[in-house]
Coordinates of C-alpha atoms in Angstrom, one line a residue:
Chain U
X1 CA 15.0 42.7 -67.0
X2 CA 18.0 44.6 -66.5
X3 CA 19.9 47.0 -68.6
X4 CA 23.2 46.1 -66.2
X5 CA 22.7 42.3 -66.8
X6 CA 21.6 42.9 -71.0
X7 CA 24.7 44.9 -71.7
X8 CA 27.1 42.0 -69.3
X9 CA 25.8 39.6 -71.4
X10 CA 26.3 42.0 -74.8
X11 CA 30.0 42.3 -73.9
X12 CA 30.4 39.0 -73.1
X13 CA 29.4 37.6 -76.4
X14 CA 31.7 40.2 -78.1
X15 CA 35.0 38.7 -76.1
X16 CA 34.0 35.6 -77.5
X17 CA 34.0 36.5 -80.5
X18 CA 37.0 39.0 -80.2
X19 CA 39.2 35.7 -79.5
X20 CA 37.9 34.1 -82.7
X21 CA 39.4 36.9 -85.6
X22 CA 39.0 34.3 -88.3
X23 CA 35.0 34.2 -87.8
X24 CA 34.9 38.2 -87.5
X25 CA 37.2 37.9 -90.6
X26 CA 34.8 35.6 -92.5
X27 CA 31.1 37.9 -91.2
X28 CA 32.9 41.3 -92.9
X29 CA 34.7 40.2 -95.3
X30 CA 32.9 37.0 -96.8
X31 CA 29.5 40.1 -98.1
X32 CA 32.5 42.6 -100.1
X33 CA 33.9 40.2 -101.3
X34 CA 30.4 38.4 -103.3
X35 CA 28.5 41.5 -103.9
X36 CA 32.0 42.8 -105.6
X37 CA 32.0 39.4 -107.2
X38 CA 28.0 39.7 -108.4
X39 CA 29.3 43.0 -109.9
X40 CA 31.1 41.9 -112.1
X41 CA 28.9 39.0 -113.0
X42 CA 26.4 41.8 -113.8
X43 CA 29.2 43.7 -115.7
X44 CA 27.6 44.1 -118.7
X45 CA 23.7 44.7 -117.2
X46 CA 24.4 47.9 -114.8
X47 CA 20.8 47.5 -114.2
X48 CA 20.3 44.0 -112.9
X49 CA 23.5 44.8 -110.5
X50 CA 21.5 47.7 -109.2
X51 CA 18.3 45.6 -108.1
X52 CA 20.3 42.3 -107.4
X53 CA 23.1 44.2 -105.2
X54 CA 20.7 46.1 -103.2
X55 CA 18.5 42.6 -102.2
X56 CA 21.8 41.1 -101.3
X57 CA 22.4 43.8 -99.2
X58 CA 19.6 43.2 -97.6
X59 CA 20.0 39.0 -97.3
X60 CA 23.9 38.9 -96.1
X61 CA 23.1 40.4 -92.8
X62 CA 20.2 38.3 -92.7
X63 CA 22.0 34.8 -93.1
X64 CA 24.4 35.9 -91.5
X65 CA 23.2 36.5 -88.1
X66 CA 20.8 33.5 -88.8
X67 CA 24.0 31.0 -89.2
X68 CA 26.0 32.8 -86.2
X69 CA 23.0 33.0 -83.4
X70 CA 21.9 29.6 -84.1
X71 CA 25.1 28.2 -83.3
X72 CA 26.1 30.5 -80.4
X73 CA 22.7 29.7 -79.0
X74 CA 23.0 26.3 -79.6
X75 CA 26.6 25.8 -77.7
X76 CA 25.1 27.7 -75.4
X77 CA 23.0 25.0 -74.6
X78 CA 25.1 22.2 -74.9
X79 CA 28.1 23.3 -73.2
X80 CA 24.8 23.8 -69.8
X81 CA 25.9 27.6 -69.6
X82 CA 22.7 27.8 -70.7
X83 CA 21.3 25.6 -67.6
X84 CA 23.7 28.0 -65.4
X85 CA 22.4 31.3 -66.7
X86 CA 19.1 30.4 -66.4
X87 CA 19.7 28.6 -62.1
X88 CA 21.3 32.3 -61.7
X89 CA 19.3 35.5 -61.5
X90 CA 19.3 36.7 -65.3
X91 CA 15.9 37.1 -67.1
X92 CA 15.5 35.3 -70.6
X93 CA 14.8 39.1 -72.1
X94 CA 18.6 39.8 -70.3
X95 CA 19.9 37.0 -72.4
X96 CA 18.6 37.6 -75.9
X97 CA 18.8 41.3 -76.1
X98 CA 22.4 40.5 -75.1
X99 CA 22.5 38.2 -78.2
X100 CA 20.4 40.7 -80.5
X101 CA 23.0 43.7 -79.3
X102 CA 26.0 42.3 -79.9
X103 CA 24.9 40.8 -82.7
X104 CA 22.8 44.0 -84.3
X105 CA 26.1 45.7 -83.4
X106 CA 28.1 43.3 -85.6
X107 CA 26.0 43.4 -88.7
X108 CA 25.8 47.2 -88.4
X109 CA 29.4 47.4 -89.1
X110 CA 29.0 44.7 -91.6
X111 CA 26.4 46.6 -93.5
X112 CA 28.5 49.4 -93.3
X113 CA 31.2 48.1 -95.1
X114 CA 28.9 45.8 -97.7
X115 CA 27.0 49.3 -98.5
X116 CA 30.1 51.5 -99.0
X117 CA 31.9 49.2 -101.1
X118 CA 28.7 48.7 -102.8
X119 CA 27.9 52.4 -103.8
X120 CA 31.2 54.3 -103.6
X121 CA 33.4 51.7 -105.3
X122 CA 31.2 48.8 -107.4
X123 CA 29.2 52.1 -108.3
X124 CA 26.0 50.9 -107.1
X125 CA 22.9 53.0 -108.1
X126 CA 20.8 54.3 -105.2
X127 CA 18.4 56.7 -105.7
X128 CA 17.4 56.9 -101.9
X129 CA 19.9 57.5 -98.6
X130 CA 22.4 55.0 -98.4
X131 CA 21.1 55.5 -94.4
X132 CA 18.1 54.0 -94.9
X133 CA 19.8 51.0 -96.9
X134 CA 21.8 50.5 -93.7
X135 CA 18.6 50.4 -91.2
X136 CA 17.2 47.7 -93.2
X137 CA 19.8 46.2 -93.0
X138 CA 20.4 46.1 -89.0
X139 CA 16.1 45.1 -89.0
X140 CA 17.2 42.0 -91.6
X141 CA 20.3 40.9 -89.1
X142 CA 18.0 41.3 -85.9
X143 CA 15.8 38.9 -87.9
X144 CA 17.8 36.4 -88.6
X145 CA 19.1 36.7 -85.1
X146 CA 15.6 36.5 -84.5
X147 CA 15.0 33.2 -85.9
X148 CA 18.9 31.8 -85.6
X149 CA 17.9 31.8 -81.5
X150 CA 14.5 30.4 -82.7
X151 CA 15.4 27.4 -84.5
X152 CA 18.8 26.7 -82.4
X153 CA 16.0 25.1 -80.2
X154 CA 14.5 22.8 -82.5
X155 CA 18.8 21.2 -83.7
X156 CA 19.6 18.6 -81.2
X157 CA 23.2 19.3 -82.9
X158 CA 25.2 21.7 -85.0
X159 CA 25.2 19.2 -87.9
X160 CA 21.1 19.7 -87.9
X161 CA 21.5 23.7 -86.9
X162 CA 23.7 24.5 -90.4
X163 CA 20.3 22.4 -92.1
X164 CA 17.8 25.0 -90.9
X165 CA 19.9 27.5 -93.2
X166 CA 18.5 25.7 -96.5
X167 CA 14.9 24.7 -94.9
X168 CA 14.3 28.2 -93.5
X169 CA 16.8 30.6 -95.3
X170 CA 16.5 29.2 -99.2
X171 CA 12.5 29.2 -99.6
X172 CA 12.4 32.6 -98.9
X173 CA 15.6 33.7 -100.7
X174 CA 13.6 31.7 -103.5
X175 CA 10.2 32.9 -102.7
X176 CA 11.5 36.9 -101.7
X177 CA 11.3 38.5 -105.5
X178 CA 15.5 38.2 -105.8
X179 CA 14.3 35.4 -109.0
X180 CA 11.6 36.6 -110.4
X181 CA 9.4 39.7 -109.6
X182 CA 6.6 38.5 -106.7
X183 CA 4.1 39.8 -109.0
X184 CA 4.6 37.3 -111.7
X185 CA 4.6 34.8 -109.3
X186 CA 1.9 31.7 -109.2
X187 CA -1.1 32.5 -107.0
X188 CA -0.7 29.8 -104.0
X189 CA 3.6 31.0 -104.2
X190 CA 3.2 34.6 -104.1
X191 CA 0.5 34.4 -101.4
X192 CA 3.3 32.0 -99.2
X193 CA 5.8 35.0 -100.2
X194 CA 3.3 37.2 -99.0
X195 CA 3.3 36.2 -95.7
X196 CA 7.5 35.7 -95.2
X197 CA 9.7 38.8 -94.1
X198 CA 12.1 38.2 -96.5
X199 CA 10.3 39.4 -99.0
X200 CA 9.4 42.6 -97.1
X201 CA 13.0 42.7 -96.2
X202 CA 14.3 42.8 -100.2
X203 CA 11.1 45.2 -100.6
X204 CA 12.3 47.5 -98.2
X205 CA 15.5 47.4 -100.0
X206 CA 14.2 47.7 -103.6
X207 CA 12.1 51.1 -102.4
X208 CA 15.0 53.2 -101.4
X209 CA 16.6 52.1 -104.5
X210 CA 14.3 53.5 -106.8
X211 CA 12.7 56.6 -104.8
X212 CA 14.4 59.4 -103.3
X213 CA 12.5 60.0 -100.3
X214 CA 10.7 57.7 -97.5
X215 CA 7.8 56.0 -99.5
X216 CA 4.6 54.6 -97.3
X217 CA 6.0 51.0 -98.4
X218 CA 8.9 51.2 -96.7
X219 CA 7.7 52.1 -93.4
X220 CA 4.9 49.6 -93.9
X221 CA 7.9 47.1 -94.9
X222 CA 10.1 48.4 -92.1
X223 CA 7.5 48.0 -89.5
X224 CA 6.8 44.3 -90.8
X225 CA 10.5 42.9 -90.4
X226 CA 10.6 44.9 -86.6
X227 CA 7.6 43.3 -85.9
X228 CA 8.7 39.5 -87.6
X229 CA 11.9 39.9 -85.6
X230 CA 10.3 41.0 -82.0
X231 CA 7.5 38.4 -82.4
X232 CA 10.4 35.8 -83.3
X233 CA 12.3 37.0 -80.6
X234 CA 9.7 36.0 -78.7
X235 CA 8.8 32.7 -79.5
X236 CA 12.5 32.3 -79.1
X237 CA 12.4 33.3 -75.4
X238 CA 9.4 30.5 -74.8
X239 CA 11.6 28.2 -76.0
X240 CA 14.3 29.0 -73.1
X241 CA 13.1 26.9 -70.2
X242 CA 14.2 27.1 -66.5
X243 CA 13.3 23.6 -66.3
X244 CA 14.4 21.3 -68.6
X245 CA 14.0 17.0 -68.5
Chain Z
X1 CA 15.7 -1.0 -40.6
X2 CA 17.5 1.9 -41.6
X3 CA 15.5 4.8 -41.6
X4 CA 15.8 8.5 -42.9
X5 CA 15.6 10.5 -40.1
X6 CA 17.9 9.0 -38.0
X7 CA 19.3 10.3 -34.4
X8 CA 21.3 12.9 -36.6
X9 CA 18.3 15.6 -36.4
X10 CA 19.2 16.3 -33.0
X11 CA 22.8 17.4 -33.9
X12 CA 21.2 20.4 -35.5
X13 CA 20.6 23.4 -33.1
X14 CA 17.2 23.6 -32.3
X15 CA 15.2 26.3 -33.9
X16 CA 17.2 25.8 -37.3
X17 CA 15.1 24.9 -40.2
X18 CA 16.8 22.4 -42.6
X19 CA 18.7 23.9 -45.2
X20 CA 17.0 21.6 -47.6
X21 CA 13.5 19.4 -46.7
X22 CA 12.4 16.6 -48.8
X23 CA 8.8 14.7 -48.6
X24 CA 7.9 12.2 -51.0
X25 CA 9.8 13.8 -53.8
X26 CA 9.9 12.1 -57.0
X27 CA 10.9 13.0 -60.3
X28 CA 9.8 10.9 -64.0
X29 CA 12.2 11.2 -67.4
X30 CA 10.5 9.8 -69.6
X31 CA 9.0 7.0 -69.0
X32 CA 11.5 6.4 -66.2
X33 CA 11.2 7.1 -62.5
X34 CA 14.2 8.9 -61.5
X35 CA 14.0 9.6 -57.9
X36 CA 11.1 7.4 -56.2
X37 CA 9.7 8.8 -52.8
X38 CA 12.1 10.4 -51.0
X39 CA 12.2 11.6 -48.0
X40 CA 15.1 14.1 -46.5
X41 CA 16.4 16.9 -44.9
X42 CA 19.8 18.4 -45.0
X43 CA 20.9 20.4 -42.2
X44 CA 22.0 24.3 -42.3
X45 CA 25.8 25.3 -42.3
X46 CA 27.5 21.6 -42.7
X47 CA 28.8 19.3 -45.4
X48 CA 26.3 16.6 -47.0
X49 CA 27.6 14.0 -48.9
X50 CA 25.1 12.6 -51.9
X51 CA 26.6 9.3 -52.6
X52 CA 25.5 6.0 -54.6
X53 CA 27.0 4.4 -58.3
X54 CA 26.4 6.3 -61.0
X55 CA 22.7 6.8 -62.7
X56 CA 21.3 6.7 -59.0
X57 CA 19.6 9.9 -59.4
X58 CA 22.7 12.3 -58.0
X59 CA 22.4 14.2 -60.8
X60 CA 18.3 14.9 -60.9
X61 CA 18.4 15.3 -57.2
X62 CA 20.8 17.5 -57.3
X63 CA 19.3 19.4 -60.1
X64 CA 15.5 19.6 -58.3
X65 CA 17.1 21.1 -55.2
X66 CA 18.6 24.4 -58.0
X67 CA 15.1 24.3 -59.9
X68 CA 16.5 23.3 -63.4
X69 CA 15.0 19.5 -63.3
X70 CA 11.5 19.3 -65.0
X71 CA 8.3 16.9 -63.8
X72 CA 9.0 17.0 -60.0
X73 CA 6.2 16.1 -57.4
X74 CA 5.6 15.7 -53.8
X75 CA 7.3 18.7 -51.3
X76 CA 10.3 20.6 -52.3
X77 CA 11.6 23.3 -49.9
X78 CA 15.2 25.0 -50.4
X79 CA 16.1 28.1 -48.1
X80 CA 12.4 28.1 -46.7
X81 CA 10.9 28.6 -50.6
X82 CA 9.5 26.0 -52.6
X83 CA 12.6 24.8 -54.9
X84 CA 12.9 26.9 -57.8
X85 CA 11.9 30.0 -56.8
X86 CA 13.0 33.5 -58.1
X87 CA 14.2 35.0 -54.7
X88 CA 16.7 31.8 -54.5
X89 CA 18.6 31.9 -57.9
X90 CA 20.4 34.4 -56.2
X91 CA 21.3 32.2 -53.1
X92 CA 22.2 29.3 -53.9
X93 CA 26.0 28.1 -56.4
X94 CA 25.2 25.0 -58.9
X95 CA 28.2 23.1 -60.1
X96 CA 26.8 20.6 -62.8
X97 CA 29.0 17.8 -63.5
X98 CA 30.3 18.7 -66.8
X99 CA 32.2 22.0 -66.6
X100 CA 30.1 25.1 -67.5
X101 CA 32.1 27.6 -68.8
X102 CA 32.6 29.4 -72.1
X103 CA 36.0 28.2 -73.1
X104 CA 35.9 31.3 -75.4
X105 CA 36.8 33.2 -72.6
X106 CA 40.0 34.1 -70.0
X107 CA 38.9 32.4 -66.0
X108 CA 38.5 35.9 -65.0
X109 CA 36.2 37.2 -68.4
X110 CA 34.4 34.2 -67.3
X111 CA 33.7 35.1 -63.8
X112 CA 33.6 38.5 -64.7
X113 CA 30.1 37.9 -67.1
X114 CA 28.4 35.6 -64.0
X115 CA 29.6 37.8 -61.3
X116 CA 27.4 40.8 -63.1
X117 CA 25.0 38.5 -63.4
X118 CA 25.1 37.7 -59.9
X119 CA 25.2 42.2 -58.9
X120 CA 24.6 44.2 -61.8
X121 CA 25.1 47.3 -61.8
X122 CA 28.7 50.1 -61.5
X123 CA 27.9 50.8 -57.7
X124 CA 28.8 47.0 -57.3
X125 CA 31.6 47.3 -59.3
X126 CA 34.3 47.0 -56.7
X127 CA 32.3 44.0 -54.8
X128 CA 32.8 42.2 -58.1
X129 CA 35.6 42.6 -58.4
X130 CA 37.1 41.3 -54.9
X131 CA 34.7 38.7 -56.0
X132 CA 36.2 37.7 -58.5
X133 CA 39.7 37.5 -57.0
X134 CA 38.5 35.8 -54.2
X135 CA 37.1 33.2 -56.6
X136 CA 40.1 33.0 -58.2
X137 CA 42.5 32.3 -55.6
X138 CA 40.2 30.0 -54.0
X139 CA 40.2 27.4 -56.7
X140 CA 44.0 27.7 -56.5
X141 CA 44.1 29.6 -60.3
X142 CA 45.6 32.9 -60.3
X143 CA 48.0 31.9 -62.1
X144 CA 46.1 31.1 -64.7
X145 CA 43.3 33.5 -64.5
X146 CA 44.1 35.0 -68.5
X147 CA 44.3 31.7 -69.9
X148 CA 41.1 31.0 -71.8
X149 CA 38.8 28.5 -70.2
X150 CA 39.2 26.3 -73.5
X151 CA 43.0 25.7 -73.2
X152 CA 43.0 24.1 -69.9
X153 CA 43.5 20.9 -68.3
X154 CA 39.9 19.0 -67.7
X155 CA 40.5 19.5 -64.0
X156 CA 41.3 23.2 -64.1
X157 CA 38.1 23.9 -65.7
X158 CA 36.1 22.2 -63.6
X159 CA 37.8 24.3 -60.9
X160 CA 36.6 27.4 -63.0
X161 CA 33.3 25.9 -63.6
X162 CA 33.2 25.8 -59.6
X163 CA 34.8 29.4 -58.6
X164 CA 31.8 30.4 -60.5
X165 CA 29.6 28.9 -58.2
X166 CA 31.3 30.9 -55.2
X167 CA 31.3 34.1 -56.5
X168 CA 28.3 36.2 -54.0
X169 CA 28.9 33.6 -51.2
X170 CA 26.0 31.4 -52.2
X171 CA 23.3 30.6 -48.7
X172 CA 23.8 26.7 -50.3
X173 CA 26.0 25.4 -52.7
X174 CA 25.4 22.7 -54.7
X175 CA 28.3 20.7 -56.0
X176 CA 28.0 17.5 -58.4
X177 CA 31.4 15.4 -58.4
X178 CA 33.8 18.1 -58.3
X179 CA 36.7 16.5 -57.5
X180 CA 36.2 14.0 -60.4
X181 CA 39.5 13.6 -62.1
X182 CA 41.5 15.8 -60.5
X183 CA 45.0 14.9 -58.4
X184 CA 44.9 13.6 -55.2
X185 CA 46.5 17.2 -53.5
X186 CA 43.7 19.5 -55.7
X187 CA 41.2 17.0 -53.7
X188 CA 42.6 17.1 -50.6
X189 CA 42.9 21.2 -50.9
X190 CA 39.3 21.3 -52.7
X191 CA 37.3 19.6 -49.7
X192 CA 39.2 21.8 -46.9
X193 CA 38.1 24.6 -49.1
X194 CA 34.9 23.2 -48.6
X195 CA 35.1 23.2 -45.0
X196 CA 36.2 26.3 -45.0
X197 CA 33.6 27.6 -46.8
X198 CA 31.0 25.5 -44.4
X199 CA 33.1 26.9 -40.9
X200 CA 33.1 30.4 -41.8
X201 CA 30.7 31.5 -44.7
X202 CA 28.3 29.3 -42.7
X203 CA 27.6 28.2 -46.2
X204 CA 25.6 24.1 -46.3
X205 CA 26.7 21.9 -49.0
X206 CA 25.4 19.4 -50.8
X207 CA 28.5 17.5 -52.4
X208 CA 27.9 14.1 -54.3
X209 CA 30.8 11.7 -55.5
X210 CA 31.0 8.0 -56.4
X211 CA 33.9 8.1 -54.6
X212 CA 33.0 6.3 -51.1
X213 CA 36.7 7.7 -49.4
X214 CA 35.3 11.2 -50.1
X215 CA 32.8 10.0 -47.3
X216 CA 34.7 10.6 -44.4
X217 CA 35.1 14.1 -45.3
X218 CA 31.2 14.8 -44.9
X219 CA 29.3 15.3 -41.8
X220 CA 26.5 13.7 -43.2
X221 CA 25.7 11.2 -45.5
X222 CA 22.8 10.1 -48.2
X223 CA 23.7 7.0 -49.7
X224 CA 21.5 6.4 -52.9
X225 CA 20.9 3.5 -55.0
X226 CA 18.4 3.0 -58.1
X227 CA 16.5 6.5 -57.0
X228 CA 16.1 5.8 -53.3
X229 CA 17.9 7.3 -50.2
X230 CA 19.6 3.8 -48.6
X231 CA 20.9 5.7 -45.5
X232 CA 20.9 8.5 -43.6
X233 CA 23.2 9.7 -41.0
X234 CA 26.7 10.1 -40.1
X235 CA 29.6 8.4 -41.3
X236 CA 30.6 7.3 -37.4
X237 CA 26.8 5.9 -37.5
X238 CA 26.1 4.8 -40.2
X239 CA 30.1 2.6 -40.0
X240 CA 28.5 1.8 -36.5
X241 CA 25.3 0.3 -37.5
X242 CA 25.9 -1.7 -39.9
X243 CA 29.5 -2.7 -38.0
X244 CA 31.5 -1.8 -40.9
X245 CA 35.2 -0.3 -41.0
X246 CA 34.6 2.1 -43.7
X247 CA 31.8 3.9 -46.0
X248 CA 32.2 1.6 -48.2
X249 CA 31.8 -1.1 -46.3
X250 CA 28.6 0.2 -45.2
X251 CA 27.2 0.8 -48.0
X252 CA 27.8 -2.8 -49.6
X253 CA 26.2 -3.6 -46.5
X254 CA 23.4 -2.3 -46.6
X255 CA 22.9 -3.3 -50.6
X256 CA 23.5 -6.4 -49.9
X257 CA 20.5 -5.6 -46.6
X258 CA 18.4 -4.2 -49.2
X259 CA 18.8 -6.6 -52.2
X260 CA 17.9 -9.6 -49.0
X261 CA 14.9 -8.2 -47.9
X262 CA 13.6 -7.8 -51.8
X263 CA 14.5 -11.8 -52.5
X264 CA 12.7 -12.6 -48.9
X265 CA 9.6 -11.0 -49.7
X266 CA 10.0 -12.6 -52.8
X267 CA 10.1 -15.9 -51.4
X268 CA 13.5 -16.8 -52.9
X269 CA 15.6 -17.2 -49.1
X270 CA 18.5 -19.2 -51.0
X271 CA 19.2 -16.3 -52.4
X272 CA 19.5 -14.0 -49.3
X273 CA 22.9 -15.1 -48.5

């Protein structure tokens, strides 16, 4: 890997986005609107908003980055720029690192906006530090980037790529503890939810919600989410082939 | 009759190893043999044209040379190393048939990014800027440097793609149909640019085309058909050998000859006319 090439790739991805202001606006505004919507849906039960809202702050960056990365990488593959880059002296790590850096930056911005709105305007009651919420959100975004990069290798078109969203993300959403506590789930489902990374992303958010200090469970959650992100990024790198049929 | 190694070899300065040397080069895609045991050399410092109808394997041959083609068998040496070696990546410029640039970046932003991939680091910043400006001038897009690539015409976009390959003064340029869809003036300008790159920068060019009149611009031709090399020589040689007025006629003559031989072998001499 080469820092200058990685950085140049990140700058290039951000420059591409800058020519597409509507996408940036959607990425930043939609999570805020949804969290505000949620606040008024649970107007009568603020405790429910606290739990669901915190979980969603972890889920938004994951979903958004998953979608953006899978489409961006797919476009890179179909436009021939990936083949060109891999025929040049660019390391696979430079490319993946560049994407992770660019989208990570965007995720920080997105999470900061959504978290600030939730805590200061919508009255989300967080016991721990909002900075920890932001940290988990960033790790979730990296996980989303990693998953998006990985699945884009199996999508031949944009149609297929967006269908991976319900296929890869929604099962995790159902099993992550947002709809029913994971401990009360049927044992097989509980076991499945134990190996899905989003469960830990949501649990990390809830740890910050309930505890003033950094708990052992929080550290475990953060380590698992980052470990999964790194593992999936490595798998994603393996799908980038310099030689193709 | 028309063998791959003609008298051409004698024109290469003695001691100069060819830029590309292929022996028994084959490529299989799926169940189809796209390239079938090719033997050829591409001399250094000159323009070699790769001509043949669409689907004859030109792009696959070029991808093999660049090192992006999977399932290549046989020997293929590029600039003295096995094709696809990591050390070759900065020495080869490659332009795919469809322009491969970022539509949502300007011409200059595209080139700046690819220039950094080629020569990273702050120390090379001035070189990169000069390279980018020169490449844009080379393809005559100075007036469009700050336009989004996606807003350019098809011909302009393929010139952006070409400019990327010209960054960093590559020793070998592999250009897959670089003049398709361009008007005659631009085609002439680009071919004189190719000539200058070979003459002044000493680069080797491998240029594919299915337009036979472009063959006259090349110092040497590889005529391909159905995954095989039909003939190999300078345009003059090919015309003389086949007693034809143009390269197109020479090509047709060679195809007819090849068919006739197949027909004779199949014991149906009446088809050989």
